[in-house]
Amino acid sequence: CERGCRSRASPRCARTATRRDAAAAREVADAAVALTTELEIRFWRGWAMIPQGWALADEGQVEEGIARVQEGLEAQRATGALMNRPYGLTVLAELQGKVGRVDNALAGLDEALALIGETGETFWKPEVHRLKGDLLLGRGGAPQEADACFARGIELARQQSSRLLELRAGVSLARLWRRQG
């Protein structure tokens, strides 16, 4: 049925955002937010707002995107659930980094790593390390520290056979090496 097909929209939101397909992420996230609002499923509504916010930011509405991600994280927190929170914190950190709020972004990544340690939800851990390296470089940090973050991201992605996350960390490392000559 249409409702049954649409109910699987939330997981597709993150996949389209992870692939950096803003138009598809926005379309799926908008549908997921509408459906979960209608059905009063607070946790999944909050979860769908995270890729929705990322898509808004990718479309040039960065502040609105940040606000939407924060709203989604708060909606999830209100349910008492921690599931997928590291993903949301990483998305928020990425967007905050775009507008120069690097200290806030790094604090969010530290929170994500602490939650990963607490919950054992490790899927997004390689991306947390990759993004931390990018943010440190953007702040003028030591290239060796960023290099270590990228290497850790690659190692973790390989351990979980996540080629997309391994590729992202590898591209960040290659950019660093290119800058270093």
Tab-separated table of N, CA and C in Angstrom:
chain	number	residue	atom	x	y	z
A	1	CYS	N	0.846	-1.185	0.000
A	1	CYS	CA	0.000	0.000	0.000
A	1	CYS	C	0.881	1.234	0.000
A	2	GLU	N	0.322	2.335	-0.372
A	2	GLU	CA	1.095	3.564	-0.439
A	2	GLU	C	1.653	3.935	0.933
A	3	ARG	N	0.842	3.817	1.981
A	3	ARG	CA	1.299	4.176	3.324
A	3	ARG	C	2.455	3.274	3.749
A	4	GLY	N	2.365	1.987	3.450
A	4	GLY	CA	3.441	1.071	3.804
A	4	GLY	C	4.733	1.418	3.087
A	5	CYS	N	4.646	1.793	1.830
A	5	CYS	CA	5.844	2.177	1.091
A	5	CYS	C	6.420	3.471	1.631
A	6	ARG	N	5.546	4.414	1.929
A	6	ARG	CA	6.005	5.709	2.416
A	6	ARG	C	6.579	5.612	3.816
A	7	SER	N	6.148	4.627	4.586
A	7	SER	CA	6.640	4.527	5.961
A	7	SER	C	8.121	4.175	6.006
A	8	ARG	N	8.665	3.683	4.915
A	8	ARG	CA	10.094	3.377	4.874
A	8	ARG	C	10.912	4.587	4.442
A	9	ALA	N	10.294	5.756	4.404
A	9	ALA	CA	10.976	6.952	3.921
A	9	ALA	C	12.098	7.406	4.836
A	10	SER	N	11.952	7.280	6.155
A	10	SER	CA	12.965	7.814	7.068
A	10	SER	C	14.358	7.249	6.818
A	11	PRO	N	14.560	5.921	6.737
A	11	PRO	CA	15.907	5.425	6.464
A	11	PRO	C	16.443	5.898	5.115
A	12	ARG	N	15.569	6.072	4.123
A	12	ARG	CA	16.014	6.550	2.820
A	12	ARG	C	16.497	7.987	2.892
A	13	CYS	N	15.990	8.783	3.838
A	13	CYS	CA	16.435	10.175	3.994
A	13	CYS	C	17.937	10.229	4.217
A	14	ALA	N	18.400	9.448	5.161
A	14	ALA	CA	19.822	9.475	5.504
A	14	ALA	C	20.668	8.941	4.364
A	15	ARG	N	20.193	7.905	3.671
A	15	ARG	CA	20.981	7.364	2.557
A	15	ARG	C	21.161	8.399	1.469
A	16	THR	N	20.106	9.143	1.132
A	16	THR	CA	20.234	10.144	0.078
A	16	THR	C	21.115	11.296	0.543
A	17	ALA	N	21.037	11.674	1.819
A	17	ALA	CA	21.911	12.726	2.347
A	17	ALA	C	23.356	12.238	2.386
A	18	THR	N	23.568	10.985	2.764
A	18	THR	CA	24.915	10.426	2.816
A	18	THR	C	25.544	10.427	1.426
A	19	ARG	N	24.745	10.189	0.402
A	19	ARG	CA	25.249	10.215	-0.980
A	19	ARG	C	25.413	11.641	-1.489
A	20	ARG	N	25.031	12.626	-0.676
A	20	ARG	CA	25.122	14.045	-1.038
A	20	ARG	C	24.160	14.410	-2.169
A	21	ASP	N	23.008	13.768	-2.197
A	21	ASP	CA	21.962	14.053	-3.182
A	21	ASP	C	20.899	14.901	-2.483
A	22	ALA	N	21.105	16.218	-2.471
A	22	ALA	CA	20.238	17.124	-1.704
A	22	ALA	C	18.789	17.095	-2.179
A	23	ALA	N	18.584	17.072	-3.490
A	23	ALA	CA	17.211	17.088	-4.003
A	23	ALA	C	16.448	15.836	-3.565
A	24	ALA	N	17.087	14.683	-3.695
A	24	ALA	CA	16.429	13.440	-3.290
A	24	ALA	C	16.249	13.394	-1.774
A	25	ALA	N	17.257	13.845	-1.033
A	25	ALA	CA	17.150	13.856	0.433
A	25	ALA	C	16.000	14.756	0.862
A	26	ARG	N	15.886	15.905	0.250
A	26	ARG	CA	14.823	16.845	0.618
A	26	ARG	C	13.449	16.252	0.318
A	27	GLU	N	13.311	15.642	-0.846
A	27	GLU	CA	12.029	15.045	-1.234
A	27	GLU	C	11.612	13.935	-0.264
A	28	VAL	N	12.545	13.042	0.029
A	28	VAL	CA	12.228	11.917	0.907
A	28	VAL	C	12.027	12.406	2.340
A	29	ALA	N	12.872	13.338	2.791
A	29	ALA	CA	12.756	13.847	4.159
A	29	ALA	C	11.445	14.610	4.352
A	30	ASP	N	11.069	15.418	3.366
A	30	ASP	CA	9.793	16.142	3.465
A	30	ASP	C	8.626	15.168	3.599
A	31	ALA	N	8.665	14.100	2.800
A	31	ALA	CA	7.597	13.088	2.873
A	31	ALA	C	7.612	12.386	4.227
A	32	ALA	N	8.809	12.078	4.726
A	32	ALA	CA	8.918	11.392	6.017
A	32	ALA	C	8.447	12.290	7.154
A	33	VAL	N	8.800	13.572	7.120
A	33	VAL	CA	8.351	14.501	8.158
A	33	VAL	C	6.837	14.621	8.126
A	34	ALA	N	6.274	14.740	6.937
A	34	ALA	CA	4.813	14.850	6.818
A	34	ALA	C	4.121	13.606	7.370
A	35	LEU	N	4.609	12.438	6.982
A	35	LEU	CA	3.989	11.187	7.423
A	35	LEU	C	4.129	10.987	8.931
A	36	THR	N	5.324	11.216	9.453
A	36	THR	CA	5.537	10.986	10.880
A	36	THR	C	4.829	12.037	11.732
A	37	THR	N	4.609	13.206	11.172
A	37	THR	CA	3.805	14.226	11.863
A	37	THR	C	2.348	13.777	11.913
A	38	GLU	N	1.858	13.321	10.765
A	38	GLU	CA	0.473	12.838	10.677
A	38	GLU	C	0.227	11.670	11.630
A	39	LEU	N	1.181	10.757	11.701
A	39	LEU	CA	1.024	9.563	12.533
A	39	LEU	C	1.505	9.774	13.972
A	40	GLU	N	2.008	10.970	14.256
A	40	GLU	CA	2.499	11.333	15.589
A	40	GLU	C	3.601	10.399	16.089
A	41	ILE	N	4.573	10.176	15.229
A	41	ILE	CA	5.727	9.347	15.568
A	41	ILE	C	6.891	10.311	15.814
A	42	ARG	N	7.011	10.760	17.038
A	42	ARG	CA	7.928	11.852	17.371
A	42	ARG	C	9.387	11.544	17.098
A	43	PHE	N	9.852	10.367	17.490
A	43	PHE	CA	11.263	10.055	17.285
A	43	PHE	C	11.622	10.097	15.806
A	44	TRP	N	10.867	9.402	14.964
A	44	TRP	CA	11.195	9.329	13.540
A	44	TRP	C	10.968	10.665	12.843
A	45	ARG	N	10.045	11.467	13.350
A	45	ARG	CA	9.875	12.820	12.797
A	45	ARG	C	11.159	13.607	13.038
A	46	GLY	N	11.654	13.550	14.273
A	46	GLY	CA	12.902	14.242	14.579
A	46	GLY	C	14.054	13.722	13.748
A	47	TRP	N	14.109	12.415	13.562
A	47	TRP	CA	15.172	11.807	12.778
A	47	TRP	C	15.124	12.281	11.334
A	48	ALA	N	13.924	12.364	10.749
A	48	ALA	CA	13.786	12.800	9.352
A	48	ALA	C	14.118	14.277	9.177
A	49	MET	N	13.996	15.053	10.249
A	49	MET	CA	14.309	16.476	10.158
A	49	MET	C	15.805	16.720	9.987
A	50	ILE	N	16.625	15.766	10.363
A	50	ILE	CA	18.080	15.932	10.264
A	50	ILE	C	18.525	15.957	8.797
A	51	PRO	N	18.210	14.957	7.971
A	51	PRO	CA	18.585	15.073	6.560
A	51	PRO	C	17.814	16.192	5.851
A	52	GLN	N	16.622	16.507	6.344
A	52	GLN	CA	15.879	17.624	5.768
A	52	GLN	C	16.667	18.926	5.985
A	53	GLY	N	17.194	19.103	7.196
A	53	GLY	CA	18.007	20.281	7.482
A	53	GLY	C	19.286	20.313	6.669
A	54	TRP	N	19.920	19.145	6.513
A	54	TRP	CA	21.125	19.086	5.690
A	54	TRP	C	20.818	19.522	4.265
A	55	ALA	N	19.697	19.040	3.723
A	55	ALA	CA	19.319	19.396	2.350
A	55	ALA	C	19.045	20.895	2.230
A	56	LEU	N	18.359	21.472	3.209
A	56	LEU	CA	18.128	22.917	3.196
A	56	LEU	C	19.455	23.670	3.143
A	57	ALA	N	20.401	23.248	3.967
A	57	ALA	CA	21.705	23.905	3.994
A	57	ALA	C	22.423	23.747	2.656
A	58	ASP	N	22.346	22.561	2.070
A	58	ASP	CA	22.993	22.326	0.784
A	58	ASP	C	22.378	23.184	-0.316
A	59	GLU	N	21.124	23.529	-0.149
A	59	GLU	CA	20.427	24.382	-1.117
A	59	GLU	C	20.690	25.868	-0.860
A	60	GLY	N	21.556	26.180	0.131
A	60	GLY	CA	21.920	27.560	0.397
A	60	GLY	C	21.264	28.180	1.618
A	61	GLN	N	20.364	27.470	2.261
A	61	GLN	CA	19.673	27.974	3.444
A	61	GLN	C	20.335	27.373	4.693
A	62	VAL	N	21.586	27.743	4.921
A	62	VAL	CA	22.390	27.090	5.947
A	62	VAL	C	21.830	27.328	7.345
A	63	GLU	N	21.504	28.551	7.688
A	63	GLU	CA	20.981	28.831	9.034
A	63	GLU	C	19.655	28.103	9.277
A	64	GLU	N	18.797	28.089	8.271
A	64	GLU	CA	17.534	27.352	8.400
A	64	GLU	C	17.801	25.857	8.538
A	65	GLY	N	18.789	25.363	7.810
A	65	GLY	CA	19.160	23.958	7.914
A	65	GLY	C	19.681	23.606	9.297
A	66	ILE	N	20.526	24.479	9.852
A	66	ILE	CA	21.046	24.257	11.205
A	66	ILE	C	19.892	24.217	12.197
A	67	ALA	N	18.983	25.164	12.074
A	67	ALA	CA	17.831	25.206	12.986
A	67	ALA	C	16.992	23.940	12.873
A	68	ARG	N	16.816	23.438	11.648
A	68	ARG	CA	16.014	22.232	11.449
A	68	ARG	C	16.701	21.014	12.060
A	69	VAL	N	18.002	20.900	11.889
A	69	VAL	CA	18.737	19.780	12.481
A	69	VAL	C	18.652	19.851	14.000
A	70	GLN	N	18.840	21.045	14.565
A	70	GLN	CA	18.739	21.200	16.019
A	70	GLN	C	17.341	20.835	16.507
A	71	GLU	N	16.323	21.232	15.758
A	71	GLU	CA	14.943	20.887	16.121
A	71	GLU	C	14.740	19.372	16.089
A	72	GLY	N	15.306	18.723	15.083
A	72	GLY	CA	15.209	17.272	14.990
A	72	GLY	C	15.909	16.571	16.146
A	73	LEU	N	17.104	17.054	16.495
A	73	LEU	CA	17.828	16.477	17.626
A	73	LEU	C	17.066	16.665	18.931
A	74	GLU	N	16.452	17.830	19.096
A	74	GLU	CA	15.659	18.069	20.308
A	74	GLU	C	14.415	17.177	20.354
A	75	ALA	N	13.783	16.991	19.200
A	75	ALA	CA	12.605	16.114	19.143
A	75	ALA	C	12.986	14.689	19.535
A	76	GLN	N	14.128	14.238	19.068
A	76	GLN	CA	14.599	12.904	19.442
A	76	GLN	C	14.920	12.839	20.929
A	77	ARG	N	15.610	13.848	21.431
A	77	ARG	CA	15.992	13.866	22.840
A	77	ARG	C	14.755	13.815	23.735
A	78	ALA	N	13.687	14.480	23.313
A	78	ALA	CA	12.450	14.517	24.101
A	78	ALA	C	11.841	13.130	24.267
A	79	THR	N	12.148	12.213	23.353
A	79	THR	CA	11.622	10.857	23.483
A	79	THR	C	12.479	10.005	24.420
A	80	GLY	N	13.663	10.499	24.760
A	80	GLY	CA	14.567	9.753	25.621
A	80	GLY	C	15.458	8.779	24.863
A	81	ALA	N	15.307	8.711	23.562
A	81	ALA	CA	16.093	7.775	22.753
A	81	ALA	C	17.430	8.391	22.349
A	82	LEU	N	18.440	7.550	22.259
A	82	LEU	CA	19.773	7.986	21.825
A	82	LEU	C	20.120	7.463	20.429
A	83	MET	N	19.312	6.565	19.895
A	83	MET	CA	19.580	5.943	18.602
A	83	MET	C	19.729	7.000	17.505
A	84	ASN	N	20.754	6.864	16.704
A	84	ASN	CA	21.053	7.732	15.569
A	84	ASN	C	21.506	9.133	15.956
A	85	ARG	N	21.636	9.419	17.238
A	85	ARG	CA	22.056	10.754	17.661
A	85	ARG	C	23.460	11.105	17.156
A	86	PRO	N	24.424	10.164	17.151
A	86	PRO	CA	25.737	10.531	16.600
A	86	PRO	C	25.650	11.025	15.152
A	87	TYR	N	24.786	10.409	14.364
A	87	TYR	CA	24.589	10.873	12.978
A	87	TYR	C	24.101	12.318	12.977
A	88	GLY	N	23.090	12.619	13.763
A	88	GLY	CA	22.539	13.969	13.802
A	88	GLY	C	23.550	14.994	14.284
A	89	LEU	N	24.313	14.638	15.302
A	89	LEU	CA	25.334	15.553	15.811
A	89	LEU	C	26.417	15.811	14.769
A	90	THR	N	26.731	14.808	13.969
A	90	THR	CA	27.735	14.965	12.918
A	90	THR	C	27.222	15.872	11.812
A	91	VAL	N	25.967	15.700	11.441
A	91	VAL	CA	25.372	16.581	10.431
A	91	VAL	C	25.374	18.020	10.939
A	92	LEU	N	24.968	18.207	12.181
A	92	LEU	CA	24.967	19.545	12.774
A	92	LEU	C	26.376	20.135	12.778
A	93	ALA	N	27.360	19.347	13.148
A	93	ALA	CA	28.747	19.829	13.165
A	93	ALA	C	29.205	20.252	11.772
A	94	GLU	N	28.839	19.469	10.771
A	94	GLU	CA	29.207	19.818	9.392
A	94	GLU	C	28.637	21.182	9.019
A	95	LEU	N	27.378	21.397	9.347
A	95	LEU	CA	26.727	22.660	8.992
A	95	LEU	C	27.300	23.826	9.798
A	96	GLN	N	27.571	23.598	11.066
A	96	GLN	CA	28.170	24.648	11.882
A	96	GLN	C	29.556	25.011	11.358
A	97	GLY	N	30.297	24.029	10.901
A	97	GLY	CA	31.603	24.297	10.314
A	97	GLY	C	31.508	25.182	9.083
A	98	LYS	N	30.444	25.017	8.305
A	98	LYS	CA	30.254	25.831	7.100
A	98	LYS	C	30.096	27.311	7.415
A	99	VAL	N	29.554	27.622	8.578
A	99	VAL	CA	29.334	29.026	8.933
A	99	VAL	C	30.354	29.520	9.959
A	100	GLY	N	31.439	28.770	10.152
A	100	GLY	CA	32.526	29.222	10.995
A	100	GLY	C	32.377	28.958	12.481
A	101	ARG	N	31.400	28.189	12.885
A	101	ARG	CA	31.226	27.842	14.303
A	101	ARG	C	31.986	26.550	14.612
A	102	VAL	N	33.276	26.602	14.388
A	102	VAL	CA	34.117	25.401	14.479
A	102	VAL	C	34.165	24.859	15.900
A	103	ASP	N	34.256	25.739	16.897
A	103	ASP	CA	34.306	25.253	18.280
A	103	ASP	C	33.029	24.504	18.649
A	104	ASN	N	31.872	25.030	18.241
A	104	ASN	CA	30.598	24.342	18.487
A	104	ASN	C	30.569	23.001	17.751
A	105	ALA	N	31.076	23.014	16.520
A	105	ALA	CA	31.091	21.790	15.719
A	105	ALA	C	31.966	20.718	16.383
A	106	LEU	N	33.146	21.108	16.829
A	106	LEU	CA	34.040	20.146	17.470
A	106	LEU	C	33.453	19.627	18.781
A	107	ALA	N	32.774	20.491	19.524
A	107	ALA	CA	32.116	20.044	20.761
A	107	ALA	C	31.020	19.026	20.441
A	108	GLY	N	30.281	19.246	19.354
A	108	GLY	CA	29.252	18.296	18.937
A	108	GLY	C	29.845	16.950	18.548
A	109	LEU	N	31.010	16.984	17.889
A	109	LEU	CA	31.670	15.733	17.520
A	109	LEU	C	32.180	14.995	18.750
A	110	ASP	N	32.663	15.748	19.739
A	110	ASP	CA	33.074	15.108	20.994
A	110	ASP	C	31.879	14.432	21.669
A	111	GLU	N	30.726	15.102	21.628
A	111	GLU	CA	29.505	14.496	22.186
A	111	GLU	C	29.131	13.234	21.410
A	112	ALA	N	29.256	13.297	20.083
A	112	ALA	CA	28.945	12.125	19.259
A	112	ALA	C	29.863	10.956	19.619
A	113	LEU	N	31.154	11.221	19.775
A	113	LEU	CA	32.093	10.151	20.138
A	113	LEU	C	31.782	9.582	21.521
A	114	ALA	N	31.397	10.448	22.451
A	114	ALA	CA	31.033	9.966	23.793
A	114	ALA	C	29.791	9.074	23.713
A	115	LEU	N	28.817	9.467	22.921
A	115	LEU	CA	27.610	8.646	22.753
A	115	LEU	C	27.925	7.315	22.081
A	116	ILE	N	28.803	7.349	21.111
A	116	ILE	CA	29.208	6.110	20.444
A	116	ILE	C	29.823	5.161	21.462
A	117	GLY	N	30.659	5.704	22.336
A	117	GLY	CA	31.257	4.886	23.391
A	117	GLY	C	30.225	4.343	24.359
A	118	GLU	N	29.214	5.143	24.635
A	118	GLU	CA	28.167	4.749	25.583
A	118	GLU	C	27.201	3.731	24.986
A	119	THR	N	26.808	3.942	23.742
A	119	THR	CA	25.759	3.114	23.142
A	119	THR	C	26.290	1.971	22.285
A	120	GLY	N	27.532	2.096	21.814
A	120	GLY	CA	28.069	1.077	20.919
A	120	GLY	C	27.598	1.222	19.483
A	121	GLU	N	26.908	2.300	19.180
A	121	GLU	CA	26.413	2.559	17.822
A	121	GLU	C	27.554	3.176	17.015
A	122	THR	N	28.309	2.349	16.310
A	122	THR	CA	29.573	2.779	15.709
A	122	THR	C	29.520	3.107	14.227
A	123	PHE	N	28.395	2.914	13.566
A	123	PHE	CA	28.381	3.068	12.114
A	123	PHE	C	28.936	4.408	11.667
A	124	TRP	N	28.577	5.475	12.317
A	124	TRP	CA	28.937	6.814	11.852
A	124	TRP	C	30.288	7.282	12.393
A	125	LYS	N	30.948	6.474	13.182
A	125	LYS	CA	32.216	6.861	13.814
A	125	LYS	C	33.296	7.259	12.801
A	126	PRO	N	33.446	6.560	11.667
A	126	PRO	CA	34.457	7.008	10.699
A	126	PRO	C	34.203	8.434	10.206
A	127	GLU	N	32.952	8.776	10.011
A	127	GLU	CA	32.609	10.118	9.528
A	127	GLU	C	32.879	11.166	10.600
A	128	VAL	N	32.674	10.815	11.850
A	128	VAL	CA	32.979	11.745	12.943
A	128	VAL	C	34.472	12.087	12.901
A	129	HIS	N	35.325	11.093	12.745
A	129	HIS	CA	36.770	11.335	12.695
A	129	HIS	C	37.159	12.125	11.449
A	130	ARG	N	36.579	11.797	10.305
A	130	ARG	CA	36.893	12.529	9.073
A	130	ARG	C	36.532	14.000	9.215
A	131	LEU	N	35.315	14.254	9.687
A	131	LEU	CA	34.859	15.625	9.817
A	131	LEU	C	35.694	16.389	10.844
A	132	LYS	N	36.087	15.715	11.910
A	132	LYS	CA	36.944	16.360	12.909
A	132	LYS	C	38.250	16.813	12.265
A	133	GLY	N	38.822	15.968	11.428
A	133	GLY	CA	40.045	16.351	10.713
A	133	GLY	C	39.827	17.557	9.813
A	134	ASP	N	38.734	17.563	9.080
A	134	ASP	CA	38.426	18.708	8.208
A	134	ASP	C	38.253	19.991	9.012
A	135	LEU	N	37.538	19.891	10.138
A	135	LEU	CA	37.308	21.074	10.967
A	135	LEU	C	38.608	21.583	11.581
A	136	LEU	N	39.461	20.676	12.025
A	136	LEU	CA	40.743	21.088	12.593
A	136	LEU	C	41.595	21.813	11.553
A	137	LEU	N	41.595	21.317	10.336
A	137	LEU	CA	42.338	21.990	9.266
A	137	LEU	C	41.743	23.355	8.965
A	138	GLY	N	40.421	23.433	8.932
A	138	GLY	CA	39.750	24.700	8.653
A	138	GLY	C	40.025	25.742	9.719
A	139	ARG	N	40.294	25.290	10.914
A	139	ARG	CA	40.588	26.187	12.031
A	139	ARG	C	42.079	26.518	12.093
A	140	GLY	N	42.841	25.945	11.183
A	140	GLY	CA	44.276	26.198	11.182
A	140	GLY	C	45.035	25.236	12.061
A	141	GLY	N	44.431	24.101	12.356
A	141	GLY	CA	45.060	23.105	13.222
A	141	GLY	C	46.239	22.426	12.561
A	142	ALA	N	46.941	21.663	13.353
A	142	ALA	CA	48.126	20.952	12.882
A	142	ALA	C	47.736	19.888	11.860
A	143	PRO	N	48.421	19.883	10.724
A	143	PRO	CA	48.127	18.868	9.708
A	143	PRO	C	48.298	17.437	10.219
A	144	GLN	N	49.248	17.232	11.161
A	144	GLN	CA	49.462	15.883	11.692
A	144	GLN	C	48.231	15.392	12.439
A	145	GLU	N	47.583	16.274	13.165
A	145	GLU	CA	46.384	15.896	13.906
A	145	GLU	C	45.241	15.542	12.944
A	146	ALA	N	45.089	16.332	11.898
A	146	ALA	CA	44.060	16.053	10.893
A	146	ALA	C	44.373	14.749	10.170
A	147	ASP	N	45.633	14.551	9.823
A	147	ASP	CA	46.068	13.319	9.163
A	147	ASP	C	45.681	12.109	10.013
A	148	ALA	N	45.907	12.201	11.324
A	148	ALA	CA	45.559	11.098	12.232
A	148	ALA	C	44.050	10.866	12.255
A	149	CYS	N	43.262	11.934	12.217
A	149	CYS	CA	41.796	11.787	12.188
A	149	CYS	C	41.354	11.075	10.912
A	150	PHE	N	41.930	11.496	9.771
A	150	PHE	CA	41.555	10.864	8.502
A	150	PHE	C	41.961	9.394	8.481
A	151	ALA	N	43.174	9.103	8.958
A	151	ALA	CA	43.641	7.710	8.998
A	151	ALA	C	42.734	6.864	9.888
A	152	ARG	N	42.320	7.421	11.023
A	152	ARG	CA	41.412	6.699	11.930
A	152	ARG	C	40.073	6.458	11.242
A	153	GLY	N	39.566	7.467	10.530
A	153	GLY	CA	38.312	7.311	9.802
A	153	GLY	C	38.397	6.205	8.753
A	154	ILE	N	39.508	6.171	8.032
A	154	ILE	CA	39.715	5.125	7.020
A	154	ILE	C	39.760	3.755	7.679
A	155	GLU	N	40.523	3.645	8.752
A	155	GLU	CA	40.653	2.366	9.459
A	155	GLU	C	39.299	1.861	9.963
A	156	LEU	N	38.530	2.742	10.586
A	156	LEU	CA	37.221	2.340	11.119
A	156	LEU	C	36.253	1.959	10.000
A	157	ALA	N	36.285	2.714	8.915
A	157	ALA	CA	35.403	2.402	7.784
A	157	ALA	C	35.750	1.042	7.188
A	158	ARG	N	37.025	0.746	7.087
A	158	ARG	CA	37.446	-0.569	6.573
A	158	ARG	C	36.980	-1.690	7.488
A	159	GLN	N	37.086	-1.474	8.790
A	159	GLN	CA	36.668	-2.496	9.746
A	159	GLN	C	35.194	-2.833	9.603
A	160	GLN	N	34.390	-1.862	9.246
A	160	GLN	CA	32.953	-2.130	9.100
A	160	GLN	C	32.538	-2.241	7.639
A	161	SER	N	33.515	-2.344	6.732
A	161	SER	CA	33.255	-2.515	5.298
A	161	SER	C	32.343	-1.429	4.740
A	162	SER	N	32.572	-0.205	5.170
A	162	SER	CA	31.797	0.934	4.678
A	162	SER	C	32.635	1.685	3.652
A	163	ARG	N	32.477	1.309	2.420
A	163	ARG	CA	33.317	1.885	1.373
A	163	ARG	C	33.050	3.374	1.164
A	164	LEU	N	31.804	3.787	1.321
A	164	LEU	CA	31.490	5.205	1.147
A	164	LEU	C	32.217	6.051	2.191
A	165	LEU	N	32.150	5.636	3.453
A	165	LEU	CA	32.814	6.398	4.503
A	165	LEU	C	34.340	6.307	4.378
A	166	GLU	N	34.835	5.174	3.907
A	166	GLU	CA	36.270	5.039	3.664
A	166	GLU	C	36.708	5.987	2.546
A	167	LEU	N	35.915	6.059	1.503
A	167	LEU	CA	36.230	6.948	0.390
A	167	LEU	C	36.237	8.411	0.840
A	168	ARG	N	35.251	8.794	1.625
A	168	ARG	CA	35.207	10.173	2.113
A	168	ARG	C	36.456	10.524	2.915
A	169	ALA	N	36.827	9.650	3.839
A	169	ALA	CA	38.021	9.909	4.646
A	169	ALA	C	39.274	9.909	3.773
A	170	GLY	N	39.312	9.020	2.796
A	170	GLY	CA	40.453	8.968	1.880
A	170	GLY	C	40.577	10.234	1.041
A	171	VAL	N	39.461	10.766	0.591
A	171	VAL	CA	39.479	12.015	-0.187
A	171	VAL	C	39.963	13.176	0.679
A	172	SER	N	39.505	13.225	1.927
A	172	SER	CA	39.979	14.278	2.827
A	172	SER	C	41.484	14.162	3.054
A	173	LEU	N	41.975	12.946	3.227
A	173	LEU	CA	43.404	12.729	3.420
A	173	LEU	C	44.178	13.132	2.159
A	174	ALA	N	43.668	12.768	1.000
A	174	ALA	CA	44.327	13.128	-0.263
A	174	ALA	C	44.383	14.648	-0.436
A	175	ARG	N	43.336	15.350	-0.063
A	175	ARG	CA	43.338	16.821	-0.142
A	175	ARG	C	44.424	17.403	0.758
A	176	LEU	N	44.541	16.835	1.961
A	176	LEU	CA	45.573	17.302	2.881
A	176	LEU	C	46.943	17.076	2.275
A	177	TRP	N	47.187	15.900	1.771
A	177	TRP	CA	48.495	15.588	1.182
A	177	TRP	C	48.785	16.485	-0.013
A	178	ARG	N	47.763	16.773	-0.819
A	178	ARG	CA	47.951	17.661	-1.972
A	178	ARG	C	48.384	19.050	-1.490
A	179	ARG	N	47.735	19.548	-0.426
A	179	ARG	CA	48.108	20.867	0.125
A	179	ARG	C	49.547	20.882	0.637
A	180	GLN	N	49.989	19.714	1.124
A	180	GLN	CA	51.338	19.625	1.662
A	180	GLN	C	52.379	19.377	0.580
A	181	GLY	N	51.912	19.203	-0.645
A	181	GLY	CA	52.841	18.988	-1.765
A	181	GLY	C	53.270	17.549	-1.874
